[in-house]
Coordinates of C-alpha atoms in Angstrom, one line a residue:
M608 CA 67.4 78.8 94.9
R609 CA 69.8 79.6 97.7
L610 CA 73.4 80.5 97.1
I611 CA 75.7 80.1 100.1
V612 CA 79.3 81.1 99.9
L613 CA 81.5 79.3 102.3
T614 CA 85.2 80.2 102.6
Y615 CA 88.1 79.4 104.9
L616 CA 86.6 76.1 106.0
R617 CA 88.4 72.8 106.3
P618 CA 87.4 70.2 103.7
A619 CA 85.4 68.0 106.1
L620 CA 83.5 71.0 107.5
M621 CA 82.9 72.2 103.9
L622 CA 81.4 68.8 103.0
F623 CA 79.2 68.9 106.1
A624 CA 78.1 72.5 105.3
A625 CA 77.4 71.5 101.7
L626 CA 75.2 68.6 102.8
L627 CA 73.5 70.6 105.5
F628 CA 72.7 73.5 103.3
G629 CA 72.1 71.5 100.1
F630 CA 74.8 73.2 98.1
A631 CA 76.5 70.3 96.2
P632 CA 79.2 72.2 94.2
Q633 CA 81.0 72.8 97.4
I634 CA 81.7 69.1 97.7
A635 CA 84.0 69.2 94.7
A636 CA 85.9 72.1 96.3
A637 CA 86.3 70.2 99.5
E638 CA 87.7 67.2 97.7
D639 CA 90.3 69.3 95.8
S640 CA 91.6 71.1 98.9
P641 CA 95.1 70.0 100.1
Q642 CA 95.1 67.7 103.1
P643 CA 97.1 68.6 106.2
K644 CA 100.6 67.3 106.4
E645 CA 101.2 64.4 108.7
Y646 CA 103.5 65.1 111.6
P647 CA 106.1 62.6 112.9
R648 CA 104.9 60.4 115.8
I649 CA 107.0 62.2 118.3
L650 CA 105.3 65.5 117.6
K651 CA 101.9 63.8 118.1
A652 CA 103.1 62.6 121.5
I653 CA 104.2 66.2 122.3
E654 CA 100.7 67.5 121.3
Q655 CA 99.2 65.0 123.8
Q656 CA 101.2 66.7 126.5
G657 CA 99.5 70.0 125.8
L658 CA 101.6 71.7 123.1
T659 CA 100.0 73.0 120.0
I660 CA 102.0 72.5 116.7
L661 CA 101.4 75.4 114.4
G662 CA 103.3 74.2 111.4
E663 CA 106.7 73.4 109.9
M664 CA 109.4 76.0 109.3
K665 CA 112.5 75.9 107.1
V666 CA 115.9 75.9 108.9
P667 CA 119.4 74.9 107.8
G668 CA 121.6 72.1 109.3
G669 CA 119.6 69.1 108.3
L670 CA 117.0 69.5 111.1
R671 CA 113.2 69.9 110.7
A672 CA 111.7 72.8 112.7
F673 CA 108.2 73.2 113.9
A674 CA 106.5 76.3 115.4
A675 CA 104.6 75.5 118.5
K676 CA 102.8 77.0 121.5
A677 CA 102.7 75.9 125.1
G678 CA 99.7 77.9 126.3
A679 CA 100.5 81.5 125.1
Q680 CA 104.3 80.8 125.0
P681 CA 105.7 80.4 121.5
L682 CA 108.6 77.9 121.0
T683 CA 110.5 76.1 118.3
I684 CA 110.8 72.3 118.2
Y685 CA 113.7 70.8 116.2
L686 CA 113.3 67.3 115.0
T687 CA 116.5 65.3 114.7
P688 CA 117.3 63.6 111.3
D689 CA 116.4 60.1 112.8
G690 CA 112.9 61.4 113.5
E691 CA 113.0 60.0 117.0
H692 CA 114.1 62.9 119.1
V693 CA 113.3 66.6 119.5
V694 CA 115.2 69.6 120.9
V695 CA 113.3 72.6 122.1
G696 CA 115.2 75.9 121.9
T697 CA 117.0 78.3 119.6
L698 CA 119.1 77.4 116.6
V699 CA 121.7 80.1 116.0
D700 CA 124.3 80.6 113.2
E701 CA 127.9 81.6 113.7
A702 CA 126.8 85.3 113.9
G703 CA 124.4 84.5 116.7
Q704 CA 121.3 85.0 114.6
D705 CA 118.2 83.0 115.5
M706 CA 117.5 80.9 112.4
A707 CA 113.8 80.5 113.1
E708 CA 112.8 83.7 115.0
A709 CA 111.1 85.5 112.1
Q710 CA 109.2 82.4 110.9
L711 CA 108.1 81.6 114.5
K712 CA 106.8 85.1 115.0
E713 CA 104.9 85.0 111.7
M714 CA 103.3 81.7 112.5
V715 CA 102.4 82.6 116.1
E716 CA 100.9 86.0 115.1
A717 CA 99.0 84.7 112.1
P718 CA 95.4 85.5 112.4
I719 CA 92.9 82.7 112.8
P720 CA 91.0 82.3 109.6
E721 CA 87.4 83.6 109.7
V722 CA 84.5 81.4 108.8
R723 CA 82.1 83.3 106.6
V724 CA 78.7 82.3 105.5
S725 CA 77.0 84.7 103.2
V726 CA 73.4 84.4 102.1
I727 CA 72.1 86.2 99.0
R728 CA 69.6 88.9 100.0
G729 CA 66.1 87.6 100.3
Q730 CA 67.2 84.1 100.7
G731 CA 67.2 82.6 104.2
F732 CA 68.0 79.3 105.7
H733 CA 65.0 77.0 105.3

């Protein structure tokens, strides 16, 4: 019997790997994994223009903020409460502090998860 340990894979990829390698218990794990959050339509339109949305950040003031990259350039996108407009830039408080700087830096510098496939010694892919 082969034992394959798959970690850090998206649910669909986990399902594919489970079917490919015949390891059915991974299917249950794939179904239990949280699904990615849907972004507003305007952010999807921005992605089609070449920006990469990295995730949502928490900021004050009733806006929603998203970390993004334009090539290698990090930037913050603020979604207006009506969900139909965005502002790209810096949100500062009365002391001049950037309200999203630390979160943006953390999201941009986050390592890309590794894909690991481990095979128990003596067992190969057949």
